[in-house]
Amino acid sequence: MTNSPVKQTPHLAASAAAPTDHQLRSPKSSRGLRKLQSAHQLSANYAALNTPSLISQQRQLQQRNPSSSHLNQAPQIPPLPAFSSHHRTRSNSDAVISNPVANTTATKKAAASKKIPPSHNPREELEGLVRQGPQGDVPTELSRLRHLVLCEGLYADSDGMSQIRIYIWLILLNAPAIGTDSYLELIRRGASPAYSKIRNDTFRTLATNPLFKRRVSEASLIRLLNAVAWKLHDAKIEKLAEPTMVNAANERGSPELQHASPVVKHAQGPPTTTATDGSEAGGTEPGIYVQGMNVLCAPFLYAARSEAEAFVAFHVFVTKECPGYVRGAMDGVHKGLALVDKCLAIVDPKLSSYLQSKHMKAELYAFASVLTMCACTPPLPEVLQLWDFLFAYGPHLNVLCICAQLVIMRETLLTSPSPTKLLRSFPPLQAKIIIEITVSNLRKIPGDIYGELVHHAE
C-alpha cells in the first residue's frame, strides 16, 4: 500500500467529507440523530442486563443444556392473521418541512420529553418504541416487537422504503451504537487486502434492479464492503496474535499445557492462510471477503439512512449471526444446503422424492438463496419484508423460507419433465405467502433438525 492509498482509490474517500454547519443545524439532521439515539436505547438497555441478542439467547440455552429436548424445539410463533391488501402511500423520509420556523426550540424540547402512551395502532406503536425505547420489561417489549413485525409488518411505501426499518433491524440484531468517525477512519485507511475482489463484484450487484441502482451507488457499496473487510482483517490479526495453549512433552515425557506464541504455533506447520489472503481462507479460518457478500450487503445499504448505519448492521450480522457464511470454505452455506434437502423431505416428501429422482439437490439450485438470505431473488421490497421476519425470529429460518418457495412452485415442478430449467431462477418473492408457509411448516420440524438449523451458520 502506498503512502496515500486514499488518492489511489477515489471511491473510498468520496463520503469522508465532514458535514457542514448548516447540515448540523438542519431539523432533518437533528431529527435523524434523535431517532438513531432512541433506536439504540432499547438495544443498550438490553445489553445492560447482560442479555445477548434474541437469536443468541436460544443458542446459549441449547449449548448449556444439549440433552434437553425441549430446548431444540422451534419457537412458538403465533399464527398469522389473514393478510389484507391495502394501499401504501409514499414514505415521508425525504419530505420537505413546510414551515420549520413554526417549530420553536421550546416546543421541540417539550415534545421530546413527553412520554407517548401505548397505542393500539401497530404503526404508531412501532414508531413509539423506536422513539421512546421500552416502556416496561425489556424482554416483554422485545417479544411484543417481534409479534408486531410478524403479524402487522412495517409500514413502507411501494419502493419498500420505511423510516424505521433500519432501526428495527439494529434493535433485533442488538447492534452497538458507533460514531460516524469510526466508519470514516476505516475508509481513510484506503484499500483493504480484499479490495480487488470487492471491485470485481460490486459492479454487478443487483445490476438489473432499478430501485437499488437509483438509491445505492457502487461507490457506497465499495466503501462499506472495504470497511467491513478491514474490521474482519483486524479481528483476524488479533486472533493470530493471541497466545494459544498447545500440548508439549516435558523431560519425563508426560504432556503438559504450555503457552505458545504465534511464532511457535506457526513453526509447527504451514499456516492454512495468511493475514491478507481475502477470500482464500481455509476451512475454519475466518476470511475477510467471499463472493456473494456484495449481494448480502445490498439490502442493508438500501434500507439504511446512512452508510454508517448499514455498516454496523451488516458487520454485526456477518460476525454474530452467520460467520460460517463468510469463511473461506463457506462451510455454513454448505450445511444450509444440506438442511434444505432435509427439511424439504419433511415438509413435502413427494416433491423432495421427485427432485431427488431428477438428481436435483439443493446445492445445484439454492446456493445463492442460502448465501444471500434470498436477497438474490427480486423484487427488493419483498426481500426487505422477508428480512424483517428473519431478523425477528432468526436468520436460520431462511432455510425453511427456501423450502416454502419450492412448495409454492410444487405443481409446476411435479408436472415438469425437466425441473432443472425452472430452478435456474426462482420466481419473484412473495414475502407474506412465504412467511405464512414457513410458520406452518416450522411445526413439522423435529427438535434435532431444528437444532441443526439454529447452529448451521456458526
Coordinates of C-alpha atoms in Angstrom, one line a residue, residues 186 189 192-194 197 227-244 262 265-266 271-290 293 315 319 323 326-329:
L186 CA -11.8 2.7 8.2
R189 CA -7.2 3.5 5.6
S192 CA -8.1 -3.4 2.1
P193 CA -6.4 -6.7 1.2
A194 CA -9.7 -7.8 -0.4
K197 CA -12.0 -8.9 -5.1
A227 CA -14.6 -1.1 5.7
V228 CA -16.0 -4.4 6.8
A229 CA -13.1 -6.2 5.2
W230 CA -10.7 -4.0 7.3
K231 CA -12.7 -4.9 10.5
L232 CA -12.5 -8.6 9.7
H233 CA -8.9 -8.3 8.8
D234 CA -8.1 -6.6 12.2
A235 CA -10.0 -9.3 14.1
K236 CA -8.1 -11.9 12.2
I237 CA -4.7 -10.4 13.1
E238 CA -5.7 -10.1 16.8
K239 CA -6.7 -13.7 16.8
L240 CA -3.4 -14.8 15.3
A241 CA -1.6 -12.7 17.9
E242 CA -3.3 -14.3 20.8
P243 CA -1.2 -16.8 22.7
T244 CA -2.5 -20.3 22.4
P262 CA 2.1 -17.1 17.4
K265 CA 2.3 -22.0 16.6
H266 CA 3.2 -21.2 13.0
P271 CA -0.4 -21.9 8.1
T272 CA -3.6 -22.5 6.3
T273 CA -4.0 -18.9 5.4
T274 CA -2.2 -15.6 5.6
A275 CA -3.4 -12.4 7.1
T276 CA -4.2 -10.7 3.8
D277 CA -5.4 -13.5 1.6
G278 CA -9.0 -12.3 1.4
S279 CA -11.5 -14.9 0.4
E280 CA -8.9 -17.7 0.0
A281 CA -9.0 -18.6 3.7
G282 CA -9.2 -22.2 4.7
G283 CA -11.9 -24.2 6.4
T284 CA -12.2 -22.9 9.9
E285 CA -10.1 -19.8 9.3
P286 CA -12.1 -16.5 9.1
G287 CA -12.0 -14.8 5.8
I288 CA -12.4 -11.1 5.1
Y289 CA -14.4 -11.3 1.9
V290 CA -16.1 -14.0 -0.1
M293 CA -21.1 -10.7 0.4
H315 CA -20.9 -6.2 10.4
T319 CA -19.9 -11.8 12.5
P323 CA -20.0 -16.1 10.4
V326 CA -18.2 -15.7 5.1
R327 CA -15.4 -18.1 6.0
G328 CA -13.2 -19.1 3.1
A329 CA -14.7 -22.5 2.7

